[in-house]
CSV table of N, CA and C in Angstrom, one decimal:
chain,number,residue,atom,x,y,z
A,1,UNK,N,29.8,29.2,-28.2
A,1,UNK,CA,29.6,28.0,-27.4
A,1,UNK,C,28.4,28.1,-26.5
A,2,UNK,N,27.6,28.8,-26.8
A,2,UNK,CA,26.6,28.8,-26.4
A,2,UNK,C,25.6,28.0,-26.8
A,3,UNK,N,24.7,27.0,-25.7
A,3,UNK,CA,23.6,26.3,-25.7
A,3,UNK,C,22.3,26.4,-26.1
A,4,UNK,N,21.7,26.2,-27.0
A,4,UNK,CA,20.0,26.4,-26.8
A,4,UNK,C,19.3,26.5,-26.0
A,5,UNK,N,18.0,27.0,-25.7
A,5,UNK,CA,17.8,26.8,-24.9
A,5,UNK,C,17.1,25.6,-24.2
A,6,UNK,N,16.8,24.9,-25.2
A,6,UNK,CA,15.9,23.7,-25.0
A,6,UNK,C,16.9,22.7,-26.0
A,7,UNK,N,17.3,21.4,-26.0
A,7,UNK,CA,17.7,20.7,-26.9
A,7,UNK,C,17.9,19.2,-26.4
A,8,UNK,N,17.5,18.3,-27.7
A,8,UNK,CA,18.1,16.5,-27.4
A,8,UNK,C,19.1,16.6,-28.3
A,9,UNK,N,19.7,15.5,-27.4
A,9,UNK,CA,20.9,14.4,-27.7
A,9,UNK,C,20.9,13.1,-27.5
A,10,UNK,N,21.5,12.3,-28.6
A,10,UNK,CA,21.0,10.8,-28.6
A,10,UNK,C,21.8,10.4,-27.2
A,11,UNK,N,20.6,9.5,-26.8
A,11,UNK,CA,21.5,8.6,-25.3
A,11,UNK,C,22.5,7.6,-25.6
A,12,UNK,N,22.5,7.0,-26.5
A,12,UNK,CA,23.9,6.5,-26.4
A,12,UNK,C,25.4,7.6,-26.8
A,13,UNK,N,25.2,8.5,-26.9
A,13,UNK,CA,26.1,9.7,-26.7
A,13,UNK,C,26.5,10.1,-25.5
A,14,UNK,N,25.9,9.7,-23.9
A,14,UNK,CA,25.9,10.3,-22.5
A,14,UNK,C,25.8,9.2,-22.3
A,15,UNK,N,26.4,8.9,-20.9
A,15,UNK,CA,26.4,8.2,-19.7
A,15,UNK,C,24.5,7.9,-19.0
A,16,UNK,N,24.1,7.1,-18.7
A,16,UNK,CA,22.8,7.2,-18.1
A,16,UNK,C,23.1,7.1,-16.6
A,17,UNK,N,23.0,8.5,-15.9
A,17,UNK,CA,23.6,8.3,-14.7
A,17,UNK,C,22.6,9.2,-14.0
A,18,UNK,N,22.9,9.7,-12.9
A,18,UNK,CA,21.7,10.7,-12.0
A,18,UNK,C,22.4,11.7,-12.2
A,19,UNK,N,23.8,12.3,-12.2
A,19,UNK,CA,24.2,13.5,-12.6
A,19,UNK,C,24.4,13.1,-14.4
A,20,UNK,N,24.6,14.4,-15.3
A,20,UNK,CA,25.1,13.8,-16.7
A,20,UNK,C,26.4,15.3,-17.0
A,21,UNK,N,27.0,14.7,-17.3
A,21,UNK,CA,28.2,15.5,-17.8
A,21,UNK,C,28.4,15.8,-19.4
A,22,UNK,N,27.7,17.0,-20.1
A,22,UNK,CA,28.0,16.5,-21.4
A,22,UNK,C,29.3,17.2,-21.6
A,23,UNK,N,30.1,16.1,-22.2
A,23,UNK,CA,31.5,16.8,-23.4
A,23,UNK,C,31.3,17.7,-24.5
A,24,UNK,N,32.3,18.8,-24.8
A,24,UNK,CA,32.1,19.4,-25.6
A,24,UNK,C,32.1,18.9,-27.3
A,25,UNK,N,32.6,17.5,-27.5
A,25,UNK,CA,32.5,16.7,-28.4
A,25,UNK,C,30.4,16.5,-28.7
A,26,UNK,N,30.0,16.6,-27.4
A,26,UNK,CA,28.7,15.7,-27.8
A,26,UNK,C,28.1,17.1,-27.8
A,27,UNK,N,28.3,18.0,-27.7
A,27,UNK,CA,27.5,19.2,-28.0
A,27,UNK,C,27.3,19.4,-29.5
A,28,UNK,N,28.1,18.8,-30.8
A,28,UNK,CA,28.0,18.8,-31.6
A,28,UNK,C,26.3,18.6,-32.6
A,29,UNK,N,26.4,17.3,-31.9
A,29,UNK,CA,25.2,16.4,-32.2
A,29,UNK,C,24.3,16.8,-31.6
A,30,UNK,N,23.5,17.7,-31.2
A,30,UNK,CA,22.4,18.0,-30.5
A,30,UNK,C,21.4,18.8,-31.6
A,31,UNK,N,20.0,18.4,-31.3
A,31,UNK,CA,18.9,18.9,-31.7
A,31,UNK,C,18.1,20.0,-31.4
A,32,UNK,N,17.9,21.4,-31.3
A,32,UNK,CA,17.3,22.3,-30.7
A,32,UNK,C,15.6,21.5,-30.6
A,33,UNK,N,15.0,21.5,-29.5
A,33,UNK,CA,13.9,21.6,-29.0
A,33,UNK,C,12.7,22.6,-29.3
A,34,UNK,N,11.4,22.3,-29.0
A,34,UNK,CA,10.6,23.5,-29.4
A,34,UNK,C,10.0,23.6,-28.1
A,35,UNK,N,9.7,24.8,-27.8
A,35,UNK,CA,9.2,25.1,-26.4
A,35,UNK,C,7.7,25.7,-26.8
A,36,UNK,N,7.1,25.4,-26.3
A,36,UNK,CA,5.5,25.9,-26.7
A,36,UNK,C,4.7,26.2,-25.6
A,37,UNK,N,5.2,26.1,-24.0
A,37,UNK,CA,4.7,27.0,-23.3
A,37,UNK,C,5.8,27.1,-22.3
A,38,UNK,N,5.6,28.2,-21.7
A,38,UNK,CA,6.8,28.9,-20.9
A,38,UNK,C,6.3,29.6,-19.7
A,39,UNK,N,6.0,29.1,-18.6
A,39,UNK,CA,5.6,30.1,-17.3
A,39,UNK,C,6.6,29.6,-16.3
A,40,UNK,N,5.8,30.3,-15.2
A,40,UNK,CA,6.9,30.1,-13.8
A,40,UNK,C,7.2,29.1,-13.4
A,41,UNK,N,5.8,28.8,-13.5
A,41,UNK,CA,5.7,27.0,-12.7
A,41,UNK,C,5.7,26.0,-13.7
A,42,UNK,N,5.6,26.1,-15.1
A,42,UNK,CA,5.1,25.2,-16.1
A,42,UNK,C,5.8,25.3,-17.4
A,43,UNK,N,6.5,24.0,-17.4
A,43,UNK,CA,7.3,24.6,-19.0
A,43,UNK,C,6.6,23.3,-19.5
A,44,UNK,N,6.9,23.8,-21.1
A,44,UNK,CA,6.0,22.5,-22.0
A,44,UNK,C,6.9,22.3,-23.4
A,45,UNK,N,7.6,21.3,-23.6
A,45,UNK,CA,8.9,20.8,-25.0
A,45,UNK,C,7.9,20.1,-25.4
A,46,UNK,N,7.8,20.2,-26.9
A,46,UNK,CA,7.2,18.8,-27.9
A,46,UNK,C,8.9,19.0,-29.1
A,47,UNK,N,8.5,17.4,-29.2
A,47,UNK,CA,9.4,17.8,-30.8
A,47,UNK,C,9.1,16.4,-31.0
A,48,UNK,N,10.3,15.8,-32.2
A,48,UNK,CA,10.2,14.2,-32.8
A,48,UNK,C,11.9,13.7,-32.6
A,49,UNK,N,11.8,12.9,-32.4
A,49,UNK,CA,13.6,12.0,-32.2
A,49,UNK,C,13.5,10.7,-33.0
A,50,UNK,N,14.5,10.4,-33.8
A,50,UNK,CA,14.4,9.3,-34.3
A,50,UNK,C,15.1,7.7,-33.2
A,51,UNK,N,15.3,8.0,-31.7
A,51,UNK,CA,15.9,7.3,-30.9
A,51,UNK,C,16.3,7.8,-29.7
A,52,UNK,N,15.7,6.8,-28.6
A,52,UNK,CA,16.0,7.6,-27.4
A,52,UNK,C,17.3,8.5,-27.2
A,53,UNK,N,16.4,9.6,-26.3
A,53,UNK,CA,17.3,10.8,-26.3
A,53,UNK,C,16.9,11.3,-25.1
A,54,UNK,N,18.4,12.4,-24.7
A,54,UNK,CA,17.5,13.6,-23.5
A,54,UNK,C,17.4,14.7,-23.7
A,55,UNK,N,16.5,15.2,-23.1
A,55,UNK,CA,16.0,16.7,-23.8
A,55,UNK,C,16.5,17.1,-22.7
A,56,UNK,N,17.1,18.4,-22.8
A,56,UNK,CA,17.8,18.8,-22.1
A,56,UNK,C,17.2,20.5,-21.9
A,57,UNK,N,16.4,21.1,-20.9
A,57,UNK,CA,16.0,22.1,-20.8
A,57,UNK,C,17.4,23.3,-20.0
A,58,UNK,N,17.9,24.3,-20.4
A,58,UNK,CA,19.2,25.1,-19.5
A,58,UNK,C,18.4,25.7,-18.7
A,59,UNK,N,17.5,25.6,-18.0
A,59,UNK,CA,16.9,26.4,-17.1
A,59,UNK,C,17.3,25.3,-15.6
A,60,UNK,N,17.7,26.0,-14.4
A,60,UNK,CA,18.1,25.6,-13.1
A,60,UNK,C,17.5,24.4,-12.8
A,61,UNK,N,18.3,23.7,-12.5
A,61,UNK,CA,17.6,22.1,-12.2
A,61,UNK,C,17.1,22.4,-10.5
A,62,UNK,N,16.3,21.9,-9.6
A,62,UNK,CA,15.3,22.4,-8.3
A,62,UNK,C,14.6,21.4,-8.2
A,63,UNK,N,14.9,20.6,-6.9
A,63,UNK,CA,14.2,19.0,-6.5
A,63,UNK,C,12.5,19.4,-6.8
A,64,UNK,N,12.0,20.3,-6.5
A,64,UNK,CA,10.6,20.8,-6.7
A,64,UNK,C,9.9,20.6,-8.1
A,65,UNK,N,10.7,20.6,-8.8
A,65,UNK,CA,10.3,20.5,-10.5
A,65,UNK,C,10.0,19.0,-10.2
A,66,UNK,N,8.8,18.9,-11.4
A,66,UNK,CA,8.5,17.3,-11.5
A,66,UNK,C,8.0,17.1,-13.1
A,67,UNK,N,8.1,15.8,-13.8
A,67,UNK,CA,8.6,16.3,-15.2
A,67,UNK,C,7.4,14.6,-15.6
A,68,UNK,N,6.6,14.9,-16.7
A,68,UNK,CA,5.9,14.3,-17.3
A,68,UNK,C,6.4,14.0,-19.0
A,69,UNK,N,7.0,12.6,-19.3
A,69,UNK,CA,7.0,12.7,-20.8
A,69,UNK,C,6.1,11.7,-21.7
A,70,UNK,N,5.4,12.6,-22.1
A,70,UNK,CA,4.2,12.0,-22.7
A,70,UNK,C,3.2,11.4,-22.0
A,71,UNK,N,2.8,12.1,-20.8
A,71,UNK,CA,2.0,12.2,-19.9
A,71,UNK,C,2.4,10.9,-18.3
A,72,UNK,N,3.4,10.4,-18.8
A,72,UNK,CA,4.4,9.5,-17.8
A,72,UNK,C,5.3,10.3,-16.6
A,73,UNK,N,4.9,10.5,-15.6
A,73,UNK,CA,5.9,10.8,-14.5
A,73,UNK,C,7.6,10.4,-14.7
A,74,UNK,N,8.3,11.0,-15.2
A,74,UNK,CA,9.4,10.4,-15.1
A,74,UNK,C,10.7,11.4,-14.2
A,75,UNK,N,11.9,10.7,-14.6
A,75,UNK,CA,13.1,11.3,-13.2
A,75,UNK,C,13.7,12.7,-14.6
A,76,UNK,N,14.3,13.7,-13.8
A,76,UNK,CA,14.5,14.6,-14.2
A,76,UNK,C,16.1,14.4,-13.6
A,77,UNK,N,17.2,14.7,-14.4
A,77,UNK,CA,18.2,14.4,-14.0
A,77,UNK,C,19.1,15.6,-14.6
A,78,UNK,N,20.0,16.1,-13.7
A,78,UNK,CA,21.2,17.1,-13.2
A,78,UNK,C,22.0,16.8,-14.9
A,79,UNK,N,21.8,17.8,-15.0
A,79,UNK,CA,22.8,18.1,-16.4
A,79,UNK,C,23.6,19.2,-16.6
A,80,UNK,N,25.4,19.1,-16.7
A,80,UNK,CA,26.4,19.9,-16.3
A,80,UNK,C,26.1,20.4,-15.0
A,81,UNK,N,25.8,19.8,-14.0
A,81,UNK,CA,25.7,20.2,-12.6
A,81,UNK,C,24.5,21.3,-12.4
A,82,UNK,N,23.5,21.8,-13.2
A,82,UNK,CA,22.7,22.7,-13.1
A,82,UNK,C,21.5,22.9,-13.8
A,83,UNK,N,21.6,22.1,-15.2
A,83,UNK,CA,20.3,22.0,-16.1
A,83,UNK,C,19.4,21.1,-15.7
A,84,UNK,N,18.3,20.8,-16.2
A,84,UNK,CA,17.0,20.0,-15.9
A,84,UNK,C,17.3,18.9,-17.5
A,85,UNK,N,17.3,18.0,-17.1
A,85,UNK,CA,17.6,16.7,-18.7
A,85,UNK,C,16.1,15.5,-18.0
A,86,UNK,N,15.8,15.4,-19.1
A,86,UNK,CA,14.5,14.3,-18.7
A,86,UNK,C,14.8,12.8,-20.5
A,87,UNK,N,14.9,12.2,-20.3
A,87,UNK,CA,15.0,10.9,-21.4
A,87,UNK,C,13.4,10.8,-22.1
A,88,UNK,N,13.7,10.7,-23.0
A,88,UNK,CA,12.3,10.7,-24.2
A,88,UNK,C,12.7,9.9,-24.7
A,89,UNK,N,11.4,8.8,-25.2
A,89,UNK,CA,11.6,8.1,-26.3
A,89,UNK,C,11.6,8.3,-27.8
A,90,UNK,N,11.9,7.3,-28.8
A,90,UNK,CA,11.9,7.4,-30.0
A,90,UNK,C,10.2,7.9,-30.2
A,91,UNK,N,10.4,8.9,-31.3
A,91,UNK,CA,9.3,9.0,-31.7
A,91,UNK,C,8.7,10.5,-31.7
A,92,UNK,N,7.3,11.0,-31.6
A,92,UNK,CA,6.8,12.4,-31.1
A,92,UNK,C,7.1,12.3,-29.5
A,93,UNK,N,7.1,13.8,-29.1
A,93,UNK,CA,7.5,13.7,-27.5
A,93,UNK,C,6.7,15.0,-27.2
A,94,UNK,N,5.9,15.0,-25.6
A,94,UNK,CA,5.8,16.5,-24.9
A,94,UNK,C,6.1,15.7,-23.6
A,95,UNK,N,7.0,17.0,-23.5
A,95,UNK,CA,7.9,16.8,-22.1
A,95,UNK,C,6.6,18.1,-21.6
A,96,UNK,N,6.5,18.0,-19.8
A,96,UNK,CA,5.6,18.4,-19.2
A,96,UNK,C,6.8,19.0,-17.8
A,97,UNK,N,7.2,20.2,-17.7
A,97,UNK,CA,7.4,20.2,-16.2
A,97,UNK,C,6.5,20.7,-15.9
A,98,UNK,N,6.5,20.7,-14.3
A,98,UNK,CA,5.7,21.6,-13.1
A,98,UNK,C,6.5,21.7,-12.1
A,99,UNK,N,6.6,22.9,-11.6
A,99,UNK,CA,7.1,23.2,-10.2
A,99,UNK,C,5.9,23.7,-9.2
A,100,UNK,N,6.1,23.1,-8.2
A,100,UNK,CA,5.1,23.3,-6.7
A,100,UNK,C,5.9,22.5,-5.7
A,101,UNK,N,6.7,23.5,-5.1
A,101,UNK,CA,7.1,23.8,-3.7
A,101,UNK,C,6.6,22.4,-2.6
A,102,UNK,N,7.1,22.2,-1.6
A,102,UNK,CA,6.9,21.6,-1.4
A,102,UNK,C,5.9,21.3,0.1
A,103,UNK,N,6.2,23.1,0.2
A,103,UNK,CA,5.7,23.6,1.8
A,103,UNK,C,4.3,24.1,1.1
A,104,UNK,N,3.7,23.9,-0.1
A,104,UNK,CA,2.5,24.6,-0.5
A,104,UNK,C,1.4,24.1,0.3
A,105,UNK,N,1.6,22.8,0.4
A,105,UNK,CA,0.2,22.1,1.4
A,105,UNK,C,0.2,22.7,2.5
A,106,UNK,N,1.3,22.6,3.3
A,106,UNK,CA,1.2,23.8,4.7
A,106,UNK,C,0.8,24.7,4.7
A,107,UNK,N,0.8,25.3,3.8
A,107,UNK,CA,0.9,26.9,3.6
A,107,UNK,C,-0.6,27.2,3.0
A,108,UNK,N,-1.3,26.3,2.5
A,108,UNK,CA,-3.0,26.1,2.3
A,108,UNK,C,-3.0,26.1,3.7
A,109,UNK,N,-3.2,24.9,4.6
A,109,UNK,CA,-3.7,24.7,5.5
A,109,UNK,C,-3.7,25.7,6.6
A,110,UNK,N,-2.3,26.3,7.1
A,110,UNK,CA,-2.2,27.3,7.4
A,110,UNK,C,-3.2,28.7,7.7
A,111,UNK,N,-3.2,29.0,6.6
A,111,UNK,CA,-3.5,30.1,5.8
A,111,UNK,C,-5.4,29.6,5.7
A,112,UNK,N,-6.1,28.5,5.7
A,112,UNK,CA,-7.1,27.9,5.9
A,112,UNK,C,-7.4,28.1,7.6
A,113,UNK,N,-6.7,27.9,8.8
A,113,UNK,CA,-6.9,27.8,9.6
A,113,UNK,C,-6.9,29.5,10.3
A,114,UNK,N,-6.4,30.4,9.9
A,114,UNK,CA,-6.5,31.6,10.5
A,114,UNK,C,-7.7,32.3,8.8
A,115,UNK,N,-8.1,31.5,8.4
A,115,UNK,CA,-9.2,32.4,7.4
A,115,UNK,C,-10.5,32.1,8.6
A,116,UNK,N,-10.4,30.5,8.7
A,116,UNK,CA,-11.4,30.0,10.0
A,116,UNK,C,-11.3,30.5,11.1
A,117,UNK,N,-10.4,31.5,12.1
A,117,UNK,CA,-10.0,31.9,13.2
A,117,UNK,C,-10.4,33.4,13.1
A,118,UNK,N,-10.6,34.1,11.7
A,118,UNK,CA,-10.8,35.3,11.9
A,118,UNK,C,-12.4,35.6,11.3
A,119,UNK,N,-12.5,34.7,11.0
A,119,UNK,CA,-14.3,34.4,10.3
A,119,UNK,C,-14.9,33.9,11.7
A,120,UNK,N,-14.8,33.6,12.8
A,120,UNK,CA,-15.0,33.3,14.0
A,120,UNK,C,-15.3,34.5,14.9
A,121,UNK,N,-14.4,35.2,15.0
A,121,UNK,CA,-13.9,36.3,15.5
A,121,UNK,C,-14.8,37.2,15.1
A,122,UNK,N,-15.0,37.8,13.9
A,122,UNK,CA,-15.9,38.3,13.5
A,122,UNK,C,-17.6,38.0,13.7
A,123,UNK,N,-17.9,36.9,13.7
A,123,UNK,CA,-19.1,36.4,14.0
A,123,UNK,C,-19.4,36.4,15.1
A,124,UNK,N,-18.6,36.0,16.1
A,124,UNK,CA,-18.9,36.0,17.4
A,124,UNK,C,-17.9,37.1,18.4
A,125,UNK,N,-17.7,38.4,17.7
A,125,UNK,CA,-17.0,39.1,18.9
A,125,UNK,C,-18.1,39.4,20.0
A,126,UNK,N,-18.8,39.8,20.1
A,126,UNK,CA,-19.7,40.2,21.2
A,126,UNK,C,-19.7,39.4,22.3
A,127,UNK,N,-19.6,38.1,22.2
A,127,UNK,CA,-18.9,37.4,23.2
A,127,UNK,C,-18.3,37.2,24.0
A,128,UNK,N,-17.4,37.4,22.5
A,128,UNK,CA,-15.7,37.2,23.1
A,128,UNK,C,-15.3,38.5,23.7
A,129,UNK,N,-16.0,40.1,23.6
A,129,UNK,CA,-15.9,40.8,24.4
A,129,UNK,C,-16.4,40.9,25.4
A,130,UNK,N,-17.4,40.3,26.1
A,130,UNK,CA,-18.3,39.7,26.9
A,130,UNK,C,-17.4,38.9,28.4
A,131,UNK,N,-16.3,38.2,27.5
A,131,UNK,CA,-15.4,37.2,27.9
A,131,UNK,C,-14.4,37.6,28.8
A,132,UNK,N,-14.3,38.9,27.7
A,132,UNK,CA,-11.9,39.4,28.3
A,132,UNK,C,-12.8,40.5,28.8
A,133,UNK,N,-14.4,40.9,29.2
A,133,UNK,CA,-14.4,42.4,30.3
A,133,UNK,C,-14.6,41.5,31.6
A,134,UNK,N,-14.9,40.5,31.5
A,134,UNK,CA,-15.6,39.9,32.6
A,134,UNK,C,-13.9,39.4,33.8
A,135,UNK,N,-13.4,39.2,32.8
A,135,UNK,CA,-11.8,38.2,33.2
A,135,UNK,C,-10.7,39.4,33.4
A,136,UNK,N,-10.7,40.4,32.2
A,136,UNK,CA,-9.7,41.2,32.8
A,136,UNK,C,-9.8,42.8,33.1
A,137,UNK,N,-11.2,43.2,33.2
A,137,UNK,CA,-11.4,44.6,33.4
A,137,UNK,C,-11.8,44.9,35.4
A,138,UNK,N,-11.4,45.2,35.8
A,138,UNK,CA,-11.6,45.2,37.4
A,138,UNK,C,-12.3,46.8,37.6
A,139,UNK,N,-13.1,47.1,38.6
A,139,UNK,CA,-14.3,48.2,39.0
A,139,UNK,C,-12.6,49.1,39.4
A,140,UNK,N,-13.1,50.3,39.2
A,140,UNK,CA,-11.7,51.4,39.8
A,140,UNK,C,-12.4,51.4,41.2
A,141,UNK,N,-11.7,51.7,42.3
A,141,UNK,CA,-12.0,51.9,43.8
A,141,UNK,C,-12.5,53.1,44.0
């Protein structure tokens, strides 16, 4: 009873809902998927369906993932409470995820702002030592 790892199933077989529950009856009818690239952040399904379907990837469903089919942004929806399912139409298909975090822009910017703070520092310490003898070093008596 084990799942593929990648697979469709015709949509009028499932509920079109935001969570999807599949029955062990509709596991029958399922199509293995082909997966043609596989990284951390980037997974990539192509196959062919004769009628809308959901490809259903078993890898952790995670609000961060964002899912392109056939170069269309589309909704990525909770399958058995934990898979990633995206709907494909009739026809050839490449489903496209990407994962990117959400705190990444910060974490540029950030990380931009002390590359600028220490490239400063460096350019102009003589100054800035100039600065903290003048302010906090006192003559001994």
């Amino acid at each position: 009873n084990v799942l593929p790892r990648a697979f469709t199933i015709e949509m009028d077989s499932v509920l079109e809902e935001e969570a999807i529950s599949l029955s062990p009856a509709v596991l029958s009818k399922l199509e293995p998927a082909a997966i043609t690239l596989y990284r951390n952040n980037e997974v990539v399904l192509k196959g062919t369906v004769n009628q809308t379907s959901l490809l259903v990837l078993t890898d952790n469903w995670h609000a961060n993932w964002k899912a392109f089919a056939n170069n269309a942004q589309t909704d990525i929806l909770r399958v058995n409470g934990t898979f990633r399912g995206v709907q494909v139409p009739a026809g050839d298909y490449e489903v496209r995820f990407h994962y990117q975090p959400r705190t990444l822009n910060v974490a540029f910017f950030v990380s931009g702002i002390m590359i600028f703070f220490i490239i400063y520092i460096l350019i102009d310490h003589k100054r800035i030592d100039r600065f903290l003898a003048a302010r906090f070093v006192h003559p001994s008596p």
